[in-house]
Short mmCIF file of N, CA and C and ligand atoms in Angstrom, two decimals:
data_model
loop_
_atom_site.label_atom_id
_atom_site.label_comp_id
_atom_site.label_asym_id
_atom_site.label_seq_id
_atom_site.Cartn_x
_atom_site.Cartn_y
_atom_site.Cartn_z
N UNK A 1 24.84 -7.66 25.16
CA UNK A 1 25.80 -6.57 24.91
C UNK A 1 25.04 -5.31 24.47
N UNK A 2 25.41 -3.98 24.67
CA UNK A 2 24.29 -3.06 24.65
C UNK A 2 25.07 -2.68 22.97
N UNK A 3 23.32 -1.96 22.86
CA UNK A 3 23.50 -1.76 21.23
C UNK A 3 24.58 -0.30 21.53
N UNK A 4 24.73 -0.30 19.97
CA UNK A 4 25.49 1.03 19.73
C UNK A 4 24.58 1.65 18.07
N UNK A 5 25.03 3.09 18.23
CA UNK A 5 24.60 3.67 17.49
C UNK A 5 25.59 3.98 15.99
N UNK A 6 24.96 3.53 15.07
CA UNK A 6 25.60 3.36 13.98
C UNK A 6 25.47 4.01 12.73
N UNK A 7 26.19 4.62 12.06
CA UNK A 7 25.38 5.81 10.90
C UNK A 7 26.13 5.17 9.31
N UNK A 8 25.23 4.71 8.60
CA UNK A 8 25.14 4.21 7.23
C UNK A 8 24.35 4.94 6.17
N UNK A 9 25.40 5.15 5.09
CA UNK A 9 24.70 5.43 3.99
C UNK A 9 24.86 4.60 3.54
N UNK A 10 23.25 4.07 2.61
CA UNK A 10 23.35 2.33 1.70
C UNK A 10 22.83 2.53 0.31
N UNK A 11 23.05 2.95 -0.50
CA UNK A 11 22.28 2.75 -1.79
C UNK A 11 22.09 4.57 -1.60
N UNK A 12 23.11 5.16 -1.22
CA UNK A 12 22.32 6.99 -1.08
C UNK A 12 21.58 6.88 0.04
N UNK A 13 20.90 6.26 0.62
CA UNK A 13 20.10 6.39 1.75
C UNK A 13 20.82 6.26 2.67
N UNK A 14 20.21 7.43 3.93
CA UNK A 14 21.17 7.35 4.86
C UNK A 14 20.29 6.67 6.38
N UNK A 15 20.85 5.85 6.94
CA UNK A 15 20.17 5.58 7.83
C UNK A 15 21.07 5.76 9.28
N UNK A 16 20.35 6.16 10.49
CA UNK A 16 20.77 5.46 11.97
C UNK A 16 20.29 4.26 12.80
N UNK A 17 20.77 3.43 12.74
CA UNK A 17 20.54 2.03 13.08
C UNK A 17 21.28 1.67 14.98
N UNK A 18 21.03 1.17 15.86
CA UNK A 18 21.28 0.87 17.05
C UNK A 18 21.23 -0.49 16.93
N UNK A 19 22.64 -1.27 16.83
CA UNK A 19 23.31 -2.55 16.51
C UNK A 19 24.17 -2.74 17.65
N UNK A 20 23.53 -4.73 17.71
CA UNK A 20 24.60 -5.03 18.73
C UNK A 20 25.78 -4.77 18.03
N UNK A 21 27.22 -4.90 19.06
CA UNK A 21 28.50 -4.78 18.21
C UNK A 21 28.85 -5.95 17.67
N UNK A 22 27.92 -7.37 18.15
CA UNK A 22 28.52 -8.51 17.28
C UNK A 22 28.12 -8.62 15.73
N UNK A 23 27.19 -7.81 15.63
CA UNK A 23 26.36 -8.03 14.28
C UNK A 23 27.30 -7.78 13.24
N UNK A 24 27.47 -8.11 12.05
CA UNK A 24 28.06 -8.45 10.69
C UNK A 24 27.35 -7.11 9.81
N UNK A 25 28.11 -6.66 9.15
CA UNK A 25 27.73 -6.01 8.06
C UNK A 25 26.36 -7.13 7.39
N UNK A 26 26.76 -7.60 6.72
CA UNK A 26 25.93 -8.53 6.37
C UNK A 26 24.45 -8.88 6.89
N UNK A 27 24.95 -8.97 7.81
CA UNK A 27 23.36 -9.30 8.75
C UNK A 27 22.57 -8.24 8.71
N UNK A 28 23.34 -6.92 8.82
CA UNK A 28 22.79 -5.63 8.88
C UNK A 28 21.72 -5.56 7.51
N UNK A 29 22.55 -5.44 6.36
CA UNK A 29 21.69 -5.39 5.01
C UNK A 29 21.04 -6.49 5.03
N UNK A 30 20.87 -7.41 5.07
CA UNK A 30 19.94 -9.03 4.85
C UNK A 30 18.75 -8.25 5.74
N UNK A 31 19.04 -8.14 7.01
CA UNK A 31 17.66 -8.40 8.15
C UNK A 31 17.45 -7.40 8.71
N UNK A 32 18.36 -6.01 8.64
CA UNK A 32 17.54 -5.09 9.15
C UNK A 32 17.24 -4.14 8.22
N UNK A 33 17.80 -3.65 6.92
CA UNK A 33 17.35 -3.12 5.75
C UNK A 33 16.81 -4.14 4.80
N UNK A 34 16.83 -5.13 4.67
CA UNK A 34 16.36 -6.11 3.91
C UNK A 34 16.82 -6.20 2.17
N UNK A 35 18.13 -5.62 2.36
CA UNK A 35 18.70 -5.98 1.10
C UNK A 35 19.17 -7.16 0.62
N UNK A 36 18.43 -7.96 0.22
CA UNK A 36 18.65 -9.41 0.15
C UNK A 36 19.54 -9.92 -1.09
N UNK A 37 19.54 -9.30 -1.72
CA UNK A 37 20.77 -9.19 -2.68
C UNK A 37 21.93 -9.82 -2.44
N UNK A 38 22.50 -9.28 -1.60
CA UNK A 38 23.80 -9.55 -0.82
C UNK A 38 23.39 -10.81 -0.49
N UNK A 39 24.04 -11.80 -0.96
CA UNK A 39 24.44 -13.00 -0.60
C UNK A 39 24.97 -13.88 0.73
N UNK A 40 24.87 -14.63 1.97
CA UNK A 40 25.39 -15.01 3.14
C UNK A 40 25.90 -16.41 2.25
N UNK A 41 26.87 -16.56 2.11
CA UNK A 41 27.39 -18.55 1.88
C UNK A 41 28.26 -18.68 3.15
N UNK A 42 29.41 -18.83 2.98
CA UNK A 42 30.35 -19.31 4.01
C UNK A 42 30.71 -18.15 5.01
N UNK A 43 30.17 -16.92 5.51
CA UNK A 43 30.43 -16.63 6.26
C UNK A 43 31.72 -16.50 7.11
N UNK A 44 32.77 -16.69 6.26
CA UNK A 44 34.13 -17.00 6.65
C UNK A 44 35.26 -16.43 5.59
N UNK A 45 34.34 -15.13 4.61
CA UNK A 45 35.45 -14.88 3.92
C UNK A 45 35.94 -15.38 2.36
N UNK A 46 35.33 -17.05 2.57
CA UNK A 46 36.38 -17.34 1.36
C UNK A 46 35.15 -17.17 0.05
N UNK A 47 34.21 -17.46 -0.15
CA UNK A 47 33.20 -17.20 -1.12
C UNK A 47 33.04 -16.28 -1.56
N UNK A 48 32.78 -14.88 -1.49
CA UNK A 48 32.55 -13.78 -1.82
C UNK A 48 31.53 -13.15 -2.38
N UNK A 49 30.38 -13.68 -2.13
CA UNK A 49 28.85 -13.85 -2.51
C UNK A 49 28.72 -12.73 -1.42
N UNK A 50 29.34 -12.04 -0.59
CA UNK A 50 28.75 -11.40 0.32
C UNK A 50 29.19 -10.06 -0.04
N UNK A 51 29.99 -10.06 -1.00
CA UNK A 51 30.54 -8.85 -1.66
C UNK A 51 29.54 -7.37 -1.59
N UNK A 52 30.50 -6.17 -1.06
CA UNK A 52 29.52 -5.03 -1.40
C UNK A 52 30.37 -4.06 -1.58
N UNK A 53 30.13 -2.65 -1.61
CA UNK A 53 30.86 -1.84 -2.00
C UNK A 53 31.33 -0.58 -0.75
N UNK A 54 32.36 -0.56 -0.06
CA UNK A 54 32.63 0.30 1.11
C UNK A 54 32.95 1.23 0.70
N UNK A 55 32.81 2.74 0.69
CA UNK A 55 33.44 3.83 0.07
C UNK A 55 34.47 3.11 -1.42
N UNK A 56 33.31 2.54 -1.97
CA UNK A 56 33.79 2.17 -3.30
C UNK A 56 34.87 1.23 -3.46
N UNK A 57 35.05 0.45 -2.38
CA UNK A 57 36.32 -0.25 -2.26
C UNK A 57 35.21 -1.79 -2.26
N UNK A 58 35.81 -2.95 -3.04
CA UNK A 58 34.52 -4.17 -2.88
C UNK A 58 35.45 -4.72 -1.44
N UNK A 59 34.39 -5.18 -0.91
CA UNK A 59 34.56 -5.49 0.47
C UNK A 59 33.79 -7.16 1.22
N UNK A 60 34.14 -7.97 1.51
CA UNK A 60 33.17 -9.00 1.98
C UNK A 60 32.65 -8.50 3.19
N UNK A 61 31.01 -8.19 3.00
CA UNK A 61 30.65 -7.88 4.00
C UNK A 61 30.59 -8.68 5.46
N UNK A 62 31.21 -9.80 5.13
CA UNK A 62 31.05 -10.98 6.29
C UNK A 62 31.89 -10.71 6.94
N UNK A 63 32.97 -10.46 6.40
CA UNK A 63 34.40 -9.76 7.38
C UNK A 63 34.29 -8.77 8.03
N UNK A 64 33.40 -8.18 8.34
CA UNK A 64 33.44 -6.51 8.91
C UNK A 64 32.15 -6.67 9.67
N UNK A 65 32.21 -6.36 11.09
CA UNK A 65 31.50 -5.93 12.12
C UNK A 65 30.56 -4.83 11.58
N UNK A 66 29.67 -4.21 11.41
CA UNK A 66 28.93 -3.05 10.96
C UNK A 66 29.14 -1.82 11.96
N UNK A 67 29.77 -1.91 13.43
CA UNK A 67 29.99 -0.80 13.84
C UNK A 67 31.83 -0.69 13.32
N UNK A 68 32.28 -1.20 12.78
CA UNK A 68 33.50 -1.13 12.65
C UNK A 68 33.49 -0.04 11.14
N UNK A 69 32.41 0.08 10.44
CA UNK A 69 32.04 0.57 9.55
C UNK A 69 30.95 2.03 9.42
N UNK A 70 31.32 2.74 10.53
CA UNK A 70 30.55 3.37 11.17
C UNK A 70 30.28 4.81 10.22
N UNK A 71 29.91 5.43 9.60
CA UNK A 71 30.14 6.33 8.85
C UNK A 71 30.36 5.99 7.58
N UNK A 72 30.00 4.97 6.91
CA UNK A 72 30.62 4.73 5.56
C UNK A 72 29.63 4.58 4.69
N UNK A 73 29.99 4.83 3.13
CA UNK A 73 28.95 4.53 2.20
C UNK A 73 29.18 3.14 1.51
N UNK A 74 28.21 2.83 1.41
CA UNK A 74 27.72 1.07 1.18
C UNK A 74 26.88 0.93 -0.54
N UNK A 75 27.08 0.43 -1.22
CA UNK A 75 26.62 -0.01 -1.96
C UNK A 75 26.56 -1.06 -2.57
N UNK A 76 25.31 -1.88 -2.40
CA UNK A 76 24.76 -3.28 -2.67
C UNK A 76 23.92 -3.86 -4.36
N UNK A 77 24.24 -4.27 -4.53
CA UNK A 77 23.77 -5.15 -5.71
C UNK A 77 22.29 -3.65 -5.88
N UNK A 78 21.59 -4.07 -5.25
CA UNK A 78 19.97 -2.74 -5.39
C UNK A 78 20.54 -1.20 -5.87
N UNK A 79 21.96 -1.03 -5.10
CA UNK A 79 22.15 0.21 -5.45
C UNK A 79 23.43 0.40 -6.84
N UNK A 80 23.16 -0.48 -7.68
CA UNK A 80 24.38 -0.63 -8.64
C UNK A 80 23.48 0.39 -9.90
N UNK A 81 22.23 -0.35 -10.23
CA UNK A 81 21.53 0.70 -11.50
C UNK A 81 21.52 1.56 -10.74
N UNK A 82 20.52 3.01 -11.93
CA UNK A 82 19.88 4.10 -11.53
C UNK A 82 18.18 3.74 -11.96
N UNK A 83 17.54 3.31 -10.73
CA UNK A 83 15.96 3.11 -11.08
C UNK A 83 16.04 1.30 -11.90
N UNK A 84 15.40 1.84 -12.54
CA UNK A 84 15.07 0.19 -13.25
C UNK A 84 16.10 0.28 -14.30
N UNK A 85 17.03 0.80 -15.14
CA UNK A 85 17.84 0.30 -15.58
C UNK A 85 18.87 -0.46 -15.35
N UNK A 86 19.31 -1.04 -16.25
CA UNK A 86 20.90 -1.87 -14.87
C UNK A 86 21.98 -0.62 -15.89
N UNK A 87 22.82 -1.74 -15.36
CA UNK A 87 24.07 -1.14 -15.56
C UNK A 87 24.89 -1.56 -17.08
N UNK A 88 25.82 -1.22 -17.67
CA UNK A 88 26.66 -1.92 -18.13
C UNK A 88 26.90 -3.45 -18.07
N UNK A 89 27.46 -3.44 -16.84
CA UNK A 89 28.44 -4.97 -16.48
C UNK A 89 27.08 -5.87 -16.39
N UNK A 90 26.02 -5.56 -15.90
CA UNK A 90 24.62 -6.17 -15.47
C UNK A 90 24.16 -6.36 -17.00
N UNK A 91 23.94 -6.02 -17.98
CA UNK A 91 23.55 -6.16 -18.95
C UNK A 91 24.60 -6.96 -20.00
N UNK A 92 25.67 -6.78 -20.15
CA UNK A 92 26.59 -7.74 -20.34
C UNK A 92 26.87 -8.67 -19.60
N UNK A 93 26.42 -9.35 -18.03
CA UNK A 93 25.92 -10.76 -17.78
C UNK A 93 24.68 -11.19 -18.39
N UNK A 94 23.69 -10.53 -18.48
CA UNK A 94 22.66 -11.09 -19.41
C UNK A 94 23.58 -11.24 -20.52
N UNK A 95 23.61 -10.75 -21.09
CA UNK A 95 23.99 -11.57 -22.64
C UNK A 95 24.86 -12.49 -22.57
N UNK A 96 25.69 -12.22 -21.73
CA UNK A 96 26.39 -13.62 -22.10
C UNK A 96 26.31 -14.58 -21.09
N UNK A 97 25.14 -14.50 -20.24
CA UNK A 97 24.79 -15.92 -19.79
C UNK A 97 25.77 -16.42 -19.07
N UNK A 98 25.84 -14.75 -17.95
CA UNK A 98 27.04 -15.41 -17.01
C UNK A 98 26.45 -15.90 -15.37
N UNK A 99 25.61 -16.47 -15.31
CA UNK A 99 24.86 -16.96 -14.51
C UNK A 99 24.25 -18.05 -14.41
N UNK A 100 24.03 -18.88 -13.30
CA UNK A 100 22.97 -20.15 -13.31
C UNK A 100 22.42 -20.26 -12.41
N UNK A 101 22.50 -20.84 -10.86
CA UNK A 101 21.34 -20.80 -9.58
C UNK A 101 21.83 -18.83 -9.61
N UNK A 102 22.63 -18.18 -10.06
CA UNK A 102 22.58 -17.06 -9.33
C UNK A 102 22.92 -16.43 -7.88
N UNK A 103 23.26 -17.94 -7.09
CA UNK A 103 24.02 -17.60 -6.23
C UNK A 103 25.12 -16.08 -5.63
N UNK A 104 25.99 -16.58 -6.76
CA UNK A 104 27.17 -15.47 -6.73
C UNK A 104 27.32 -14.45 -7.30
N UNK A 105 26.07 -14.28 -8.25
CA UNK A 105 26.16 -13.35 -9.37
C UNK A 105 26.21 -11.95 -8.79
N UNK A 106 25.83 -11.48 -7.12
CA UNK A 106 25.77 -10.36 -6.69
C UNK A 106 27.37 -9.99 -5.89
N UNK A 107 27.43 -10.70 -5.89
CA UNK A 107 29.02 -10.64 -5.38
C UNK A 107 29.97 -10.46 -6.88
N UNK A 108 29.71 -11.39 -7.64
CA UNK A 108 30.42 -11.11 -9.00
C UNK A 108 30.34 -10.19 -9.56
N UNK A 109 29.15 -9.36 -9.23
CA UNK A 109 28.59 -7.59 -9.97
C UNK A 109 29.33 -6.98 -9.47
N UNK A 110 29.92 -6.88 -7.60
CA UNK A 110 29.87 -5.75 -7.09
C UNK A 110 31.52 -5.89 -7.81
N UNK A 111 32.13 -7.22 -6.85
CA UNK A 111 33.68 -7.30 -7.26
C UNK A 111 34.61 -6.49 -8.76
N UNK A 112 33.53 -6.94 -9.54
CA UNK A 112 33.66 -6.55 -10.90
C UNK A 112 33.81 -5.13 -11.30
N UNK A 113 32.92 -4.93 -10.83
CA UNK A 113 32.21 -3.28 -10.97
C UNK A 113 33.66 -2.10 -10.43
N UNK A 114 33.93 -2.60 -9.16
CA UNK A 114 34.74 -2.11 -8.41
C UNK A 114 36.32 -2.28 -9.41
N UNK A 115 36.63 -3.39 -9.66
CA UNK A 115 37.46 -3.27 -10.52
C UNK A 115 37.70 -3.01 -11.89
N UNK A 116 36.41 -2.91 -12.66
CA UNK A 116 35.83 -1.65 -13.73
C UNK A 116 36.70 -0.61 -13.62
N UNK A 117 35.67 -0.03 -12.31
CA UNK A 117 36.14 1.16 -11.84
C UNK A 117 37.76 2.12 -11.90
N UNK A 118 38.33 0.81 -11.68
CA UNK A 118 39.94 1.25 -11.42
C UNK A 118 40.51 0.83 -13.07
N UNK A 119 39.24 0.70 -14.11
CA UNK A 119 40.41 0.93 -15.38
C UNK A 119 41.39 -0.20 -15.69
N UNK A 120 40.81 -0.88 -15.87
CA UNK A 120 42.11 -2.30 -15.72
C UNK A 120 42.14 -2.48 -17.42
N UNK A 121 43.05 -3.11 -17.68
CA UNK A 121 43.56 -4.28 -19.13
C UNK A 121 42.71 -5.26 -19.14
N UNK A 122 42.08 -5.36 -20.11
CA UNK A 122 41.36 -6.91 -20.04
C UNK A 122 42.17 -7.62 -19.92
N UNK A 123 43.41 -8.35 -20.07
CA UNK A 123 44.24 -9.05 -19.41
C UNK A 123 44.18 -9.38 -18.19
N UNK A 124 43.83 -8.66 -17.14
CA UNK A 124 43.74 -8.67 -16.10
C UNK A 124 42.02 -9.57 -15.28
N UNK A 125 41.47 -9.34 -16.30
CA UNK A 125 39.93 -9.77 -15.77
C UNK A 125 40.09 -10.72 -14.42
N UNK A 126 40.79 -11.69 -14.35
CA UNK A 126 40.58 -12.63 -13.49
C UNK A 126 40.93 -12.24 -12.37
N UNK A 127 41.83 -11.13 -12.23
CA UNK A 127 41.95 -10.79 -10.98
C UNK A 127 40.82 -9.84 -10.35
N UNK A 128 39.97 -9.57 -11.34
CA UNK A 128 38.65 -8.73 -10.58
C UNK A 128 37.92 -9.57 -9.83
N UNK A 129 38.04 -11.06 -10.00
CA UNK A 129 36.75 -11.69 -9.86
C UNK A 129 37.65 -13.01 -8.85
N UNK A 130 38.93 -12.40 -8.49
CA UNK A 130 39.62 -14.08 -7.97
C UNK A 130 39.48 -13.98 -6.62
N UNK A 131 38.22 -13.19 -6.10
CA UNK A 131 38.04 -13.70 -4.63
C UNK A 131 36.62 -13.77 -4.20
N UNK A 132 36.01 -14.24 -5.58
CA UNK A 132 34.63 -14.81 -5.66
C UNK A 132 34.44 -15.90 -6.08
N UNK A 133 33.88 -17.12 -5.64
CA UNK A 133 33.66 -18.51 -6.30
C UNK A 133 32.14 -18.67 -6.78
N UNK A 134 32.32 -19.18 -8.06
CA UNK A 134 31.27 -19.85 -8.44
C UNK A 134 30.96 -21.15 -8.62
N UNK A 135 30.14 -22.12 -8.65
CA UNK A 135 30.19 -23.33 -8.21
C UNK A 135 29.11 -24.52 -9.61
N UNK A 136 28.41 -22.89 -10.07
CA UNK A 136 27.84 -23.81 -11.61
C UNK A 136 28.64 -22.69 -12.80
N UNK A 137 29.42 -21.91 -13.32
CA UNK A 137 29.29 -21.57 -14.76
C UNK A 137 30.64 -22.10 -15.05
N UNK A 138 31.51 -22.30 -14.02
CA UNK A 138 32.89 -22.36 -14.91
C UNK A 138 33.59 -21.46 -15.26
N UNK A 139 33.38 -20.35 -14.92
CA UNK A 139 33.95 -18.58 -15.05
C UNK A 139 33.91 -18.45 -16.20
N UNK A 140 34.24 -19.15 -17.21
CA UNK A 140 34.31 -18.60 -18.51
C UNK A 140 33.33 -16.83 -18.75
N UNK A 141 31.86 -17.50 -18.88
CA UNK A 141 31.04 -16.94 -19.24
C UNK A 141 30.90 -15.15 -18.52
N UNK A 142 31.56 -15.78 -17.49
CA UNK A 142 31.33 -14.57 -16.38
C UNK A 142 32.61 -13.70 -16.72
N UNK A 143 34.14 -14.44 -17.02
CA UNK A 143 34.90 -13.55 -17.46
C UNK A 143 34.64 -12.83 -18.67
N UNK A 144 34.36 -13.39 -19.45
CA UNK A 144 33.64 -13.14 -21.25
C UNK A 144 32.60 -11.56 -20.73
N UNK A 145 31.98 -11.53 -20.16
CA UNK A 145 30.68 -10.50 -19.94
C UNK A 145 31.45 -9.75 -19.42
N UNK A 146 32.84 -9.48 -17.88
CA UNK A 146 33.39 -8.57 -17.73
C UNK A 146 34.89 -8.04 -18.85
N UNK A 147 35.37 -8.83 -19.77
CA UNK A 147 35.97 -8.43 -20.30
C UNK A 147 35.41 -7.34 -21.88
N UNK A 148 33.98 -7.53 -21.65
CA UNK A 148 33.45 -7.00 -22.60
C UNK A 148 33.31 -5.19 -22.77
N UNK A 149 33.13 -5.61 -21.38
CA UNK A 149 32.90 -4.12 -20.48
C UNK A 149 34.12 -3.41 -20.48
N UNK A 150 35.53 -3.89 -20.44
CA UNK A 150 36.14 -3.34 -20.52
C UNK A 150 37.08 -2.83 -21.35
N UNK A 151 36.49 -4.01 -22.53
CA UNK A 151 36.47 -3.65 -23.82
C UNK A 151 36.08 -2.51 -24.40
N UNK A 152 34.72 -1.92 -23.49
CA UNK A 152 34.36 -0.63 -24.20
C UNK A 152 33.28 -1.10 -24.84
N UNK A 153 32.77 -2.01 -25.00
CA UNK A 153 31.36 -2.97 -25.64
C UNK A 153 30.55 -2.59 -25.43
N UNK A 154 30.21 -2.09 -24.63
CA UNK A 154 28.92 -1.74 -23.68
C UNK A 154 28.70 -0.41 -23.10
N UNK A 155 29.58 0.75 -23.83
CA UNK A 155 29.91 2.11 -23.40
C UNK A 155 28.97 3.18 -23.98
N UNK A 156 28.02 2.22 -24.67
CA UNK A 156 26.73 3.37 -25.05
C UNK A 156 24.87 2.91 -24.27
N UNK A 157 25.85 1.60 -23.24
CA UNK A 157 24.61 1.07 -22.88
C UNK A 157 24.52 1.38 -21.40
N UNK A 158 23.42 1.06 -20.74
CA UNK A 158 23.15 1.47 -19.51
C UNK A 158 23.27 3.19 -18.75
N UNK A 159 23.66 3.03 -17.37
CA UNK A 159 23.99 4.56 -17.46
C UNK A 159 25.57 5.09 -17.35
S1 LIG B 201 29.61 -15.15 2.84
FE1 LIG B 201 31.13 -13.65 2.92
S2 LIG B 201 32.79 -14.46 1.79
FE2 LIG B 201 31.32 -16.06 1.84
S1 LIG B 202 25.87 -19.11 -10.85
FE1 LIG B 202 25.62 -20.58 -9.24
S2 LIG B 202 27.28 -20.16 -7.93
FE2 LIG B 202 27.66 -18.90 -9.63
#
């Protein structure tokens, strides 16, 4: 199938890339920018380890064709700090030890982050994170670190 020409901004960087049309978002960042961050598990949607950020909207990148995404800004787990600092939500999973193989934890950043973003009730936490699975912490730990954040816990840390 002949390539097509495709225009991505990923992390601020803007690139033109010539992609078959079957290729996956996903595949795109893994193997041809090499953002390995981004997570591949089930490939079907239901995991959410593949999580990234589409014009700020969290998005499974497995679901989306990359020319279907043609013009859009992308941001991946690499592009969440500024430089070597992390973030907020990233520094409140360190502390509270919301992680174990690390699998999902990049999908759990972006999901999170994104629903940060929109200002929520800590009440709400679980719905930031209810279309990501994790398979070792038990969510606890992982809800605990985003409700912290939105607590305001962490509002003198990171950038
Ligand atoms: S790899 Fe995309 S949702 Fe599982
Ligand atoms: S930490 Fe292993 S899948 Fe979540």
């Amino acid at each position: 199938m002949k390539k097509k020409l495709v225009h991505l901004t990923v992390n601020e960087e803007y690139h033109e890339l010539y992609i078959s049309p079957r290729k996956l978002l996903v595949e795109i960042l893994r193997d041809e920018l090499d953002l390995t961050g981004t997570k591949r598990g089930c490939s079907t949607g239901s995991c959410g380890a593949c999580t990234i950020l589409l014009d700020g909207a969290a998005v499974k990148s497995c679901s989306v064709l990359a020319v279907q995404v043609d013009g859009a800004k992308v941001t991946t787990v690499e592009g969440l700090a500024d430089g070597a600092g992390l973030t907020p939500l990233q520094l409140s999973f360190l502390d509270h030890g919301a992680f174990q193989c690390g699998f999902c934890t990049s999908g759990m950043l972006m999901s999170a982050t994104a629903f940060l973003n929109e200002d929520p009730v800590s009440e709400d936490i679980k719905k930031g994170i209810q279309g990501n699975i994790c398979r070792c912490t038990g969510y606890n730990s992982i809800l605990r670190a985003i409700r912290a954040v939105a607590e305001g816990k962490y509002e003198d840390e990171g950038r």
